[in-house]
């Protein structure tokens, strides 16, 4: 049985991915968030909730014990969070990380220069890329609520294609990555329709 730890579990992408995991897989989930009273457990038999800040090293490390996959969908001090995630994963010998970043961090979107608004995404990606964990960094386009699952992937060094991506598409990819320990490992991938 695969166990997935979801960091930032009350965020938009995390809640969408949580629903996809529960609907389409039999994985067990640990939902990690600040101020846990905001989140109703969506499936008490398969999900547990931990209140914690990703910057709190002890709580984070404890939450990582006995997990198989970490899925991080965060905001704010993302470089500090990435450093803590990598450190805690090393301590408990946990290998697999799926980390949500953003399109544009390498200047890969034709005609767009996002500059310092993307610094937290760029810096956190650099921390993860310098680690020796089995990471996949996702660089999605702008999220849409449209129902289709229809996306393409671009690798680091290639120009980003398109602009948007549906949350359904993103969750489809997140679930596939969590279930396949070899899929896009060591890659930072653009995801767009
Ligand atoms: N909107 C787009 O089209 C788009 C496109 C590409 C990338 N992105 C990026 O993708 C990421 C996920 O998007 P989203 O819409 O799901 O964002 P979101 O709803 O703002 O979720 C981010 C979550 O991160 C949590 N968080 C921040 N710092 C934390 C910490 N120290 N410890 C624990 N949790 C922490 C927040 O928790 P609290 O609720 O406690 O603050 C929040 O629930 C964001 O960084 C976003 O900017 C967005």
Short mmCIF file of N, CA, C and O in Angstrom, two decimals, residues 10 33-40:
data_model
loop_
_atom_site.label_atom_id
_atom_site.label_comp_id
_atom_site.label_asym_id
_atom_site.label_seq_id
_atom_site.Cartn_x
_atom_site.Cartn_y
_atom_site.Cartn_z
N UNK A 10 -4.37 22.14 2.54
CA UNK A 10 -5.59 22.93 2.37
C UNK A 10 -5.53 23.82 1.13
O UNK A 10 -6.47 24.57 0.86
N UNK A 33 -1.07 20.29 7.20
CA UNK A 33 -1.41 21.70 6.96
C UNK A 33 -1.32 22.50 8.24
O UNK A 33 -1.34 21.95 9.35
N UNK A 34 -1.22 23.79 8.08
CA UNK A 34 -1.30 24.69 9.22
C UNK A 34 -2.78 24.85 9.57
O UNK A 34 -3.63 24.80 8.70
N UNK A 35 -3.06 25.08 10.82
CA UNK A 35 -4.44 25.30 11.31
C UNK A 35 -5.39 24.22 10.75
O UNK A 35 -6.23 24.47 9.89
N UNK A 36 -5.21 23.02 11.28
CA UNK A 36 -5.91 21.86 10.74
C UNK A 36 -7.42 21.92 10.91
O UNK A 36 -8.15 21.22 10.20
N UNK A 37 -7.89 22.75 11.82
CA UNK A 37 -9.35 22.82 12.04
C UNK A 37 -10.08 23.29 10.78
O UNK A 37 -11.29 23.10 10.66
N UNK A 38 -9.34 23.84 9.81
CA UNK A 38 -10.01 24.31 8.58
C UNK A 38 -10.41 23.18 7.65
O UNK A 38 -11.20 23.38 6.73
N UNK A 39 -9.80 22.00 7.85
CA UNK A 39 -10.00 20.92 6.87
C UNK A 39 -10.78 19.76 7.47
O UNK A 39 -10.36 19.16 8.45
N UNK A 40 -11.90 19.43 6.85
CA UNK A 40 -12.67 18.24 7.26
C UNK A 40 -12.02 17.03 6.60
O UNK A 40 -11.69 17.07 5.41
#
